[in-house]
XYZ file of C-alpha atoms in Angstrom:
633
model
C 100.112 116.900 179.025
C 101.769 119.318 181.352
C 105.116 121.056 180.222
C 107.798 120.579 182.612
C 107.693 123.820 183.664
C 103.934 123.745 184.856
C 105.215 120.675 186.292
C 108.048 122.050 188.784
C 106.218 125.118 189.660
C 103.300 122.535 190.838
C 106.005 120.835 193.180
C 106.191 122.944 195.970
C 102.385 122.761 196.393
C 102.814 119.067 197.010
C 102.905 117.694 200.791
C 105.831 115.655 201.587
C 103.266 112.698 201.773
C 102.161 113.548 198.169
C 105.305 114.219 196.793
C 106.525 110.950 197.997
C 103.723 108.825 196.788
C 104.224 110.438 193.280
C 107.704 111.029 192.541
C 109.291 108.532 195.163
C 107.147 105.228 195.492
C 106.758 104.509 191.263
C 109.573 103.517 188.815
C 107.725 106.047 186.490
C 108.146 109.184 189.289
C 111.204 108.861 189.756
C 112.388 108.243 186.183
C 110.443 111.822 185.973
C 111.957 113.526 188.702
C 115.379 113.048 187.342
C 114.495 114.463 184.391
C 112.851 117.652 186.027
C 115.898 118.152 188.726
C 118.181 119.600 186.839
C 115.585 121.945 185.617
C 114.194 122.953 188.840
C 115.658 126.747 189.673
C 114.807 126.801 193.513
C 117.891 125.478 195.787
C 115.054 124.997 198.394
C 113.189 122.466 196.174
C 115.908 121.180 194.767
C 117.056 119.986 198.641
C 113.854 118.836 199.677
C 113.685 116.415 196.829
C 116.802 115.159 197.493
C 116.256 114.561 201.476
C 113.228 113.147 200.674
C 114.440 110.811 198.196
C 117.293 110.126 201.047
C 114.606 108.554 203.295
C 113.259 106.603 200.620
C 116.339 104.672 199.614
C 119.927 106.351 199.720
C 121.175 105.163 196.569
C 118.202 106.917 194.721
C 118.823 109.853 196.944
C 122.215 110.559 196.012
C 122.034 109.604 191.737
C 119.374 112.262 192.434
C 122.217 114.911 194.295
C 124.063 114.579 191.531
C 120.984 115.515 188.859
C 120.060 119.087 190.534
C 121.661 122.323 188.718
C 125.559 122.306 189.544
C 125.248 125.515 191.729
C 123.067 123.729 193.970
C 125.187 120.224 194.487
C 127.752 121.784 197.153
C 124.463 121.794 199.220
C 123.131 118.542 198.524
C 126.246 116.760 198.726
C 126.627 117.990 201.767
C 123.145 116.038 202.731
C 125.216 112.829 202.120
C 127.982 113.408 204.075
C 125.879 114.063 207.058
C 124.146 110.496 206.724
C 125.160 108.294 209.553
C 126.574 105.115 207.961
C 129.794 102.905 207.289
C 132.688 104.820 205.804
C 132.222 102.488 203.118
C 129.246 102.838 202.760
C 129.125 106.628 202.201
C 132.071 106.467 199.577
C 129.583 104.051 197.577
C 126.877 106.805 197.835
C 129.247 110.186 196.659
C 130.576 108.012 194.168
C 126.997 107.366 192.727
C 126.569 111.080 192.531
C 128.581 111.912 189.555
C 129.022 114.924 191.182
C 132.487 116.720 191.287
C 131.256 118.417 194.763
C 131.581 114.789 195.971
C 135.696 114.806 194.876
C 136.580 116.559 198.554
C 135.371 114.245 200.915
C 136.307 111.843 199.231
C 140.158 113.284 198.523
C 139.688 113.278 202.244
C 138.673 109.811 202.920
C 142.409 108.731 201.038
C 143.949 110.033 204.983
C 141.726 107.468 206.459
C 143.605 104.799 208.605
C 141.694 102.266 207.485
C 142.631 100.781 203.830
C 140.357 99.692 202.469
C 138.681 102.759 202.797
C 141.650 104.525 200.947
C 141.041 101.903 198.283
C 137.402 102.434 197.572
C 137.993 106.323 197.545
C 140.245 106.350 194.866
C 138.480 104.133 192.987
C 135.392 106.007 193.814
C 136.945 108.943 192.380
C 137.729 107.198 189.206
C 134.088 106.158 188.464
C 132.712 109.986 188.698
C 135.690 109.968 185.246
C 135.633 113.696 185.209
C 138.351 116.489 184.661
C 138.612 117.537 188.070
C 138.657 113.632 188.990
C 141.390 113.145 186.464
C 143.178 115.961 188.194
C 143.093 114.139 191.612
C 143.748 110.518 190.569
C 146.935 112.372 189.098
C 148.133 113.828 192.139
C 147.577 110.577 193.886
C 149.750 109.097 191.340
C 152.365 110.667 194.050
C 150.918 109.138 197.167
C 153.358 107.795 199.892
C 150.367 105.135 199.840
C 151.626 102.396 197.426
C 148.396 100.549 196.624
C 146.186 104.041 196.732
C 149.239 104.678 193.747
C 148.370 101.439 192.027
C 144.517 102.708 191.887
C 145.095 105.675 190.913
C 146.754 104.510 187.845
C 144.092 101.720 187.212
C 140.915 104.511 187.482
C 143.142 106.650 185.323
C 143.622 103.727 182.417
C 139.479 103.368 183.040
C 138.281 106.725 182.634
C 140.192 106.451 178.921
C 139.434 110.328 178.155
C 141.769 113.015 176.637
C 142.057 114.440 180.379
C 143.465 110.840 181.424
C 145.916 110.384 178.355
C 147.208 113.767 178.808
C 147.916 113.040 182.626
C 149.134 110.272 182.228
C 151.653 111.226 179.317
C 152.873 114.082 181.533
C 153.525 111.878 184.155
C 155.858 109.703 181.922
C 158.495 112.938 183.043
C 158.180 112.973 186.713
C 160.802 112.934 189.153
C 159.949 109.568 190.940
C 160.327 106.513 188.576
C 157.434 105.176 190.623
C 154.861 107.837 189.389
C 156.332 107.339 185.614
C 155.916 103.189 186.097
C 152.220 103.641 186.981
C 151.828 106.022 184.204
C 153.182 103.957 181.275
C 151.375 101.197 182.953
C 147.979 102.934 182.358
C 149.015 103.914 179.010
C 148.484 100.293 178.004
C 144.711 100.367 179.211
C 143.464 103.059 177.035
C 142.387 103.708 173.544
C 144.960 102.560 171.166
C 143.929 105.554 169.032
C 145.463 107.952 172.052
C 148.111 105.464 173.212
C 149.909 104.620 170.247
C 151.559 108.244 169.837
C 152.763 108.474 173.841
C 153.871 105.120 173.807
C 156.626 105.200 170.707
C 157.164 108.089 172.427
C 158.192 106.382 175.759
C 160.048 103.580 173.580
C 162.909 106.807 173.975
C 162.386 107.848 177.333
C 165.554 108.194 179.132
C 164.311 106.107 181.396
C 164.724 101.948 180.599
C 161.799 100.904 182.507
C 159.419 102.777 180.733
C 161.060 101.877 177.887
C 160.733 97.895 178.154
C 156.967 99.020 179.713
C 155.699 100.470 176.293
C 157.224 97.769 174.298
C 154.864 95.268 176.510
C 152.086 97.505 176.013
C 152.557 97.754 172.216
C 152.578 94.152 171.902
C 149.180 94.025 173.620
C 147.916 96.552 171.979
C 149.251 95.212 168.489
C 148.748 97.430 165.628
C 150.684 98.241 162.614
C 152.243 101.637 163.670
C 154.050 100.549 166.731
C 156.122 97.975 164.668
C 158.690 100.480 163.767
C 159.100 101.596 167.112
C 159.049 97.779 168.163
C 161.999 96.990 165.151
C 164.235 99.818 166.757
C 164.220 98.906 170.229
C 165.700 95.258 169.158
C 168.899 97.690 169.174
C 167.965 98.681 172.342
C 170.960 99.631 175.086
C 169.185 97.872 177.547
C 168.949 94.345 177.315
C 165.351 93.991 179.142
C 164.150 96.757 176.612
C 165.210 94.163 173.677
C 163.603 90.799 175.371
C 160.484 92.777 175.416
C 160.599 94.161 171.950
C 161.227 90.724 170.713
C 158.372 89.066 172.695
C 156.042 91.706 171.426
C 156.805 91.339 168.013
C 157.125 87.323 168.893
C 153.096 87.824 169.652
C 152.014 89.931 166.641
C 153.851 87.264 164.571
C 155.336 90.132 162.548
C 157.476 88.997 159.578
C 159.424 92.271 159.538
C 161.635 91.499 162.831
C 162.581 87.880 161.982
C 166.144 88.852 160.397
C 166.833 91.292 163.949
C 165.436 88.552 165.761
C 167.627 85.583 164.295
C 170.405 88.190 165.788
C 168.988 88.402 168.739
C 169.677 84.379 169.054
C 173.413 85.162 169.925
C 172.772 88.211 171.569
C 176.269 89.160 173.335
C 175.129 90.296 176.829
C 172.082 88.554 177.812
C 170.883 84.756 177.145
C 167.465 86.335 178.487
C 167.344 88.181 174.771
C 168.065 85.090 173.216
C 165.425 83.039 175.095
C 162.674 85.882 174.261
C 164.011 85.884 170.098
C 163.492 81.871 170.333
C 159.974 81.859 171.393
C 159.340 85.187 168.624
C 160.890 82.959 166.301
C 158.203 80.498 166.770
C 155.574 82.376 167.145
C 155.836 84.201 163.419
C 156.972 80.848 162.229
C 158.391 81.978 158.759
C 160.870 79.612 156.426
C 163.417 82.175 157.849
C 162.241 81.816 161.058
C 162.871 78.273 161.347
C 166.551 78.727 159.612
C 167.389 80.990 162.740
C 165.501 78.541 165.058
C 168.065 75.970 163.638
C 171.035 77.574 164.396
C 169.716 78.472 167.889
C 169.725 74.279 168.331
C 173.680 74.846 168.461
C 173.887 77.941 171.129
C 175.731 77.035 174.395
C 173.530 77.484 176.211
C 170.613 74.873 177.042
C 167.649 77.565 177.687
C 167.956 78.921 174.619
C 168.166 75.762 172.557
C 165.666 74.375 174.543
C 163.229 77.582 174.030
C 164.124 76.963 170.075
C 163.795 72.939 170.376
C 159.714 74.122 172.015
C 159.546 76.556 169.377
C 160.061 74.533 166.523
C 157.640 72.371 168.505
C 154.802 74.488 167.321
C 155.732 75.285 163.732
C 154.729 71.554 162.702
C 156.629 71.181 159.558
C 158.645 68.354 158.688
C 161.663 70.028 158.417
C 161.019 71.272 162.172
C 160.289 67.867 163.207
C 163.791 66.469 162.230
C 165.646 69.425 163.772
C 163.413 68.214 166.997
C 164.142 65.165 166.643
C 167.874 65.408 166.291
C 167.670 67.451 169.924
C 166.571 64.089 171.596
C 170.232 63.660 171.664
C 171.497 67.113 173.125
C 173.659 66.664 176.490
C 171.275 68.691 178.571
C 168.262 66.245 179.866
C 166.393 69.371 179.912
C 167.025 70.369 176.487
C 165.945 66.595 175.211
C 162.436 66.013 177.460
C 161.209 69.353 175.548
C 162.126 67.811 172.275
C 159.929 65.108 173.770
C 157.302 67.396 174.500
C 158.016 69.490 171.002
C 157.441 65.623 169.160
C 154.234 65.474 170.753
C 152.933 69.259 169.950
C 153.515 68.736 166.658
C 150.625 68.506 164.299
C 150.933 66.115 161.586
C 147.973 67.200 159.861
C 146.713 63.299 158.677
C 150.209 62.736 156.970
C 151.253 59.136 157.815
C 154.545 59.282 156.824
C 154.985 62.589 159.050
C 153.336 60.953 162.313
C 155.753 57.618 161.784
C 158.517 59.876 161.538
C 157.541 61.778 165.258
C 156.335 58.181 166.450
C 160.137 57.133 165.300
C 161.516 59.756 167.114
C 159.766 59.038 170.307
C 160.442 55.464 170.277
C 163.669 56.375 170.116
C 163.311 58.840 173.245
C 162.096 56.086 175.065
C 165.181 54.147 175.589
C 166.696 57.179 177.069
C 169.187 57.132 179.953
C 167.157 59.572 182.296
C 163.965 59.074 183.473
C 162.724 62.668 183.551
C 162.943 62.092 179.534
C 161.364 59.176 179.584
C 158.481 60.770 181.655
C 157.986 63.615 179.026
C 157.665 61.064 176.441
C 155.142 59.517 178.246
C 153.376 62.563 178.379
C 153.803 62.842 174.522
C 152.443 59.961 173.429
C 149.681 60.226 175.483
C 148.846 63.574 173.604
C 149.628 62.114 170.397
C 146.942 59.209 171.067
C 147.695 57.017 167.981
C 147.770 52.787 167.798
C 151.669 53.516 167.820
C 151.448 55.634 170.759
C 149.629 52.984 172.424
C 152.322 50.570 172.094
C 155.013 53.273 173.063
C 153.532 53.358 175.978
C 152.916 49.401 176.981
C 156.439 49.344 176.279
C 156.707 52.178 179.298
C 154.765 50.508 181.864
C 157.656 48.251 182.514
C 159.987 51.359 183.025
C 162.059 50.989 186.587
C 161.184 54.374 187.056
C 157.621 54.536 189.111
C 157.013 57.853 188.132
C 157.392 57.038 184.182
C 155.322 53.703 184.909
C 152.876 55.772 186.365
C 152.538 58.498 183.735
C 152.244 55.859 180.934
C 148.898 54.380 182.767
C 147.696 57.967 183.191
C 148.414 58.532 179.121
C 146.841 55.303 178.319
C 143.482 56.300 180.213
C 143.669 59.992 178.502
C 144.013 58.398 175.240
C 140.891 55.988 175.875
C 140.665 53.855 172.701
C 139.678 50.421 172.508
C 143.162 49.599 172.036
C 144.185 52.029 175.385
C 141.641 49.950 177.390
C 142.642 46.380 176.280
C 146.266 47.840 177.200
C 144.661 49.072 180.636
C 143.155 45.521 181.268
C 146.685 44.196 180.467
C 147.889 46.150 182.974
C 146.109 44.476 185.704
C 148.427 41.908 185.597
C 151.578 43.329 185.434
C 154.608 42.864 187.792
C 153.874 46.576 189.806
C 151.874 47.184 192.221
C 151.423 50.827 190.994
C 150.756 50.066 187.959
C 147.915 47.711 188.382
C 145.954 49.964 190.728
C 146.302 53.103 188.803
C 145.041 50.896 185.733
C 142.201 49.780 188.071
C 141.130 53.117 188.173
C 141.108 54.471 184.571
C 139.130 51.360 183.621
C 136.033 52.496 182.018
C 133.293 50.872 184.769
C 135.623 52.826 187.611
C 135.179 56.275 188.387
C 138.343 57.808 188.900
C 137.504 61.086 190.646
C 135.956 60.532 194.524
C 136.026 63.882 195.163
C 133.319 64.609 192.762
C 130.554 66.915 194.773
C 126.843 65.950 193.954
C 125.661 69.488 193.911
C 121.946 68.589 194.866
C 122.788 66.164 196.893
C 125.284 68.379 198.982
C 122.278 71.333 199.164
C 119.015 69.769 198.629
C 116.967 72.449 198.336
C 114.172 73.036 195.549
C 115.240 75.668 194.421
C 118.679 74.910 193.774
C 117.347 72.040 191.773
C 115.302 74.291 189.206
C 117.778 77.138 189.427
C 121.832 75.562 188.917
C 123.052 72.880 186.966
C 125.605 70.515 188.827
C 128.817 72.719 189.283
C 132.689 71.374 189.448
C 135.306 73.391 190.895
C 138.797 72.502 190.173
C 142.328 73.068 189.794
C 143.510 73.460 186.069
C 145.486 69.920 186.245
C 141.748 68.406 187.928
C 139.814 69.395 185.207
C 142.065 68.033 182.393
C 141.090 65.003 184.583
C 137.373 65.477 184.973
C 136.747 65.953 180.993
C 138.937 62.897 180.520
C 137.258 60.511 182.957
C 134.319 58.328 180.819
C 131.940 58.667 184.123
C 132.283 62.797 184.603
C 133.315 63.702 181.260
C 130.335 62.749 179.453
C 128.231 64.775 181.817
C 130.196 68.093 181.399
C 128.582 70.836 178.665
C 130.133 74.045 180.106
C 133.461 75.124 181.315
C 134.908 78.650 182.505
C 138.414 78.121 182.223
C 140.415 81.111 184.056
C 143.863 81.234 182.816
C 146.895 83.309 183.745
C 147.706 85.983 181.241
C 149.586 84.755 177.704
C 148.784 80.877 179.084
C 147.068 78.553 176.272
C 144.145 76.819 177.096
C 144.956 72.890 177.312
C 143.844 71.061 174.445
C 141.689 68.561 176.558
C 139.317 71.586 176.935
C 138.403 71.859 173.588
C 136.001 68.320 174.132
C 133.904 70.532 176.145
C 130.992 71.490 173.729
C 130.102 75.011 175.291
C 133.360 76.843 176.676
C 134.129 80.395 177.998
C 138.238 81.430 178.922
C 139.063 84.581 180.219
C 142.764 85.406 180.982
C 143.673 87.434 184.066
C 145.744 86.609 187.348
C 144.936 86.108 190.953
C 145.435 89.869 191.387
C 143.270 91.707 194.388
C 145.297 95.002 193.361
C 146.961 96.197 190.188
C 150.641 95.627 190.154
C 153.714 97.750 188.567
C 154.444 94.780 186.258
C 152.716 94.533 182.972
C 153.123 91.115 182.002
C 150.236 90.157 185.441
C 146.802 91.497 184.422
C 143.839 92.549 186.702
C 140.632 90.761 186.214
C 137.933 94.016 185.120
C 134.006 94.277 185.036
C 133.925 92.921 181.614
C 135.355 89.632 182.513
C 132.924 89.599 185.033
C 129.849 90.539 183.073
C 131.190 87.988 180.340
C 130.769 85.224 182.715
C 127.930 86.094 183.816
C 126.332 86.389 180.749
C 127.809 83.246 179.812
C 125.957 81.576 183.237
C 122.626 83.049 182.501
C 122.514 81.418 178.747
C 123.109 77.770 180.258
C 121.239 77.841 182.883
C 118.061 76.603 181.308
C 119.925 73.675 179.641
C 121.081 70.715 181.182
C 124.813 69.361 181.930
C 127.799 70.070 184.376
C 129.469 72.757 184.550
C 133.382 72.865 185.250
C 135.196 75.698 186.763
C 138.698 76.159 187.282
C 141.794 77.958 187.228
C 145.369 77.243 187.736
C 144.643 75.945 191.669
C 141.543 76.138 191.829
C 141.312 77.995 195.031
C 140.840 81.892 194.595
C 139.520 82.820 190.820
C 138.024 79.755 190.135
C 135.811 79.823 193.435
C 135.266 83.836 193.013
C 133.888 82.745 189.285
C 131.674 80.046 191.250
C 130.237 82.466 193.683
C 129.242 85.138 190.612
C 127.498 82.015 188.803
C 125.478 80.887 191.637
C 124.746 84.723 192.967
C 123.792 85.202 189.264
C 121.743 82.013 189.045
C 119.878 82.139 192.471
C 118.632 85.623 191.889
C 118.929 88.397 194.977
C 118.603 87.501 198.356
C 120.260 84.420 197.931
C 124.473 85.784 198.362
C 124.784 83.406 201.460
C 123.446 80.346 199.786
C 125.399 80.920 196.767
C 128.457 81.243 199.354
C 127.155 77.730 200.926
C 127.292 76.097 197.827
C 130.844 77.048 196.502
C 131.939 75.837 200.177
C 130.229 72.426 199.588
C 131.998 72.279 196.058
C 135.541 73.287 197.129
C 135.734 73.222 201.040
C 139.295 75.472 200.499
C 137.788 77.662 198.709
C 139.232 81.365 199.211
C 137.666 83.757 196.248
C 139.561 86.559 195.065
C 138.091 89.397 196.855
C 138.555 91.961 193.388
C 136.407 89.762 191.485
C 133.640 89.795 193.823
C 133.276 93.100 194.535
C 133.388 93.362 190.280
C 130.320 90.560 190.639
C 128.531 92.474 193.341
C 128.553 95.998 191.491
C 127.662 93.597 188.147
C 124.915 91.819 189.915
C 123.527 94.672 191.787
C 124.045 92.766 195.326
C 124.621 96.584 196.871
C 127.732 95.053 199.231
C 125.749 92.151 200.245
C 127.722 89.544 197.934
C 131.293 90.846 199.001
C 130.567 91.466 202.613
C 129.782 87.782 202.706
C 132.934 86.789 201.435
C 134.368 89.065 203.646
C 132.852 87.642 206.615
C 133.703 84.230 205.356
C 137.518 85.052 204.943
C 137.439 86.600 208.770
C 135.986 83.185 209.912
C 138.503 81.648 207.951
C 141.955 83.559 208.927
C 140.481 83.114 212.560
C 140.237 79.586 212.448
């Protein structure tokens, strides 16, 4: 076999038709020529491989600028930026160079009056990752542009190097409090290893916002060492710093803060602190914790005994159940429907004597004065699902109240039992009109969801048939309803549940036998608040992986999020662009549109699905396209 030396001195001998048909037209040649590129020592060769590679496909053409010897890239970058394309276009292709002689143009693409534009050059910037990139994204950390800012910061927290950390830690001590938000911001999104140190550190900054900004970040990034740090800034000056110390150490449930946090209950200057300490409190859950929670059921004000009463609500002991219990009679309505809701949270484990105690409670609840309580016990019982709660609710479908009438018939169909459905045929002759057609329609021979979309009846095509499995789009509240319905319930095997960040996934999901949740918001750009969290490419590639392993099984699938408008429909589209293989972006589109006529996808997540699916623009500029028609009509 040739050495690769005999090899590139045996290049310039080829003609342009023989180079191309062995280096250009094979997988094989041109896995070979960018491993003999950066060995070649002629800038003359070097360029002619690249421009021929350039008229072969640009992509390969510029991964292949980015290969040759670094002397030579000023020259074959250069080849790019006189290509004759789409602004957007040509950021896509210096960005797939790797090359830091790409950096200029695109620094210089961040003046362009077009946005979007400035967006994909700074995040273009961020994928080449490397020092000199670092250096850039840092200086654009100071842009007048806000949302070029916001990207800057996010490439930064993506490259996750030593160059990034240490940018970003020096920019914790810049002038503008904008530049030191973004950087704390970005702190959270790299290596705990490197972000531990500068974040305690920034738990002192002189600065309270970056202060309550690393406590947030060191409760996501939860480990041991930033509990100290966490502990002291309980005694925080600034009251937001202390509700965000406590809600961090709220989520890593750590024991160690419950005496500061029972404190924190009756914190002097803010109820906001007290709130935060509540829901700590029942997160770590402790025999102390639940002493404080108790004497947060006597605070003045109603947020923070309700926040305690919810609390309690999830530490499901029995001693927690009577302090719940004895909140069904605090003055604030508020304060008593989430003792209601508290009851019906509570797990009782199998202990009889426990569940007639919370069924006690409830029936008590029941006879309350205000209807809105009345309605969240009606919502209780239907999670608790028992014979009792049965009969807690027959007793509520005579309620003068049509909204707690109406919630008791909607319980009574979630529960489903025998017993639930002789109640339901019951109901068919009671004195409401409401009431006996809502009971109509959780009867078991009724389907109770119309707007269920026949996938291959919508889009009967052949290949759709072989190819998808019947898809659901819906709204968070919708697909509690789908899984509960006997007709579409029984059909449904997989769900992708997209939930906002720190939500819990409803309990109903858990019937679902095969189930991915990811937890992001409906976020198109970052944003300076750390509590709303960008969906990334591994969400993406999750999902997709998640698609690709069901596909060759049979059942529904369910999507949603909260509205099921914008993630939920972006998810959609990456399943069926997935599914339907390339080529096929604008039926994928079609079919999302036949699902969920208002859909709108979140244009972040399908540019993530585009670059994960290797659509090369086509999958997002179809979308794009499709939200033009849209805004114009």
């Amino acid at each position: 076999m040739n050495s690769a030396a005999t090899i590139i001195e045996q290049l310039p001998e080829l003609s342009d038709a023989e180079f191309n048909q062995k280096y250009l037209q094979q997988k094989q040649g041109m896995h070979s020529l960018a491993e003999l590129l950066p060995q070649v020592e002629q800038q003359s060769m070097a360029l002619r491989a690249v421009k021929l590679a350039l008229k072969v496909n640009l992509k390969l053409g510029s991964k292949l600028a980015g290969t040759v010897k670094p002397e030579f890239q000023t020259a074959t970058i250069r080849l790019i930026g006189k290509i004759k394309t789409s602004p957007l276009v040509k950021i896509e292709l210096l960005a797939l160079t790797n090359s830091d002689m790409a950096i200029p143009m695109l620094v210089k693409a961040l003046n362009h009056k077009d946005s979007s534009v400035r967006l994909h050059s700074i995040r273009a910037i961020g994928l080449i990752g490397s020092e000199a990139a670092v250096i850039e994204l840092a200086r654009s950390l100071e842009s007048a542009d806000s949302q070029v800012q916001a990207w800057a910061a996010w490439a930064l927290g993506e490259i996750d190097s030593k160059p990034a950390a240490t940018a970003l830690i020096a920019a914790l001590n810049h002038k503008s409090s904008d530049v030191r938000t973004w950087a704390v911001w970005a702190l959270g999104k790299i290596n705990p290893k490197t972000a531990v140190p500068a974040l305690l550190k920034a738990l002192k900054h002189e600065d309270s916002e970056v202060r309550w900004r690393a406590a947030v970040n060191c409760g996501k990034i939860a480990v041991e060492e930033v509990v100290p740090g966490l502990l002291n800034a309980l005694r925080d000056e600034n009251q937001l710093v202390r509700a965000r110390a406590a809600a961090a150490l709220g989520k890593m449930r750590d024991r160690d803060a419950v005496p500061r946090l029972v404190e924190l209950l009756h914190d002097p200057d803010s109820y906001a602190v007290s709130l935060r300490a509540a829901e700590a409190l029942g997160q770590i859950g402790t025999e102390t914790a639940v002493a404080g929670l108790l004497q947060a059921l006597n605070h003045e004000d109603s947020d923070v005994r309700g926040s305690a009463v919810s609390a309690l609500g999830e530490i499901s002991t029995e001693v927690a159940a009577v302090a719940v219990m004895r909140s069904l009679s605090d003055r604030d309505i508020f304060v008593r429907g989430r003792a209601a809701v508290a009851l019906g949270n509570i797990n009782t484990a199998g202990d009889a004597n426990f569940q007639k105690m919370v069924d006690a409670g409830l029936a008590i609840a029941r006879g309350d004065s205000e209807s809105y309580v009345r309605w969240r016990v009606a919502a209780a019982l239907g999670q608790i699902g028992t014979e009792e709660a049965v009969a807690g609710l027959v007793g509520l479908l005579g309620d003068e109240t049509s909204g707690v009438r109406q919630k008791a018939v909607k319980s009574l169909g979630e529960i489903g039992s025998p017993t639930a459905i002789l109640a339901l045929e019951a109901a068919l002759n009671r004195e409401f009109a409401d009431v006996r057609a809502l009971a109509a329609q959780y009867l078991p021979d009724l389907c109770t969801n119309p707007e269920k979309v026949d996938f291959q009846s919508s889009v009967a095509t052949d290949f759709l048939a072989e190819k998808l499995p019947k898809i659901l789009i819906a709204s968070e509240v919708e697909a509690c309803e789908y899984i509960l319905d006997r007709a579409a319930g029984h059909d449904i095997k997989y769900l992708i549940s997209i939930g906002t960040s720190g939500a819990p996934e409803p309990k109903t999901f858990h019937q679902v036998p095969n189930r991915l949740r990811r937890s992001f918001n409906d976020l198109e750009t970052p944003v300076d608040d750390p509590d709303r969290v960008l969906p990334t490419l591994d969400d993406v590639l999750q999902i997709i992986d998640f698609a690709l392993k069901m596909s060759s099984r049979p059942g529904t699938l369910l999507v949603c999020c909260q509205n099921g408008i914008s993630r939920s429909t972006a998810i959609a589209l990456t399943v069926c662009a997935a599914l339907l293989g390339r080529g096929k972006e604008r039926e994928a589109w079609a079919l999302v549109l036949a699902t969920r006529a208002q859909a709108r996808p979140n244009r972040w997540i399908v540019e993530l699905a585009d670059r994960a699916l290797g659509r090369n623009g086509k999958l997002a500029a179809i979308e794009s396209t499709a939200a033009a028609e849209i805004s114009r009509n």
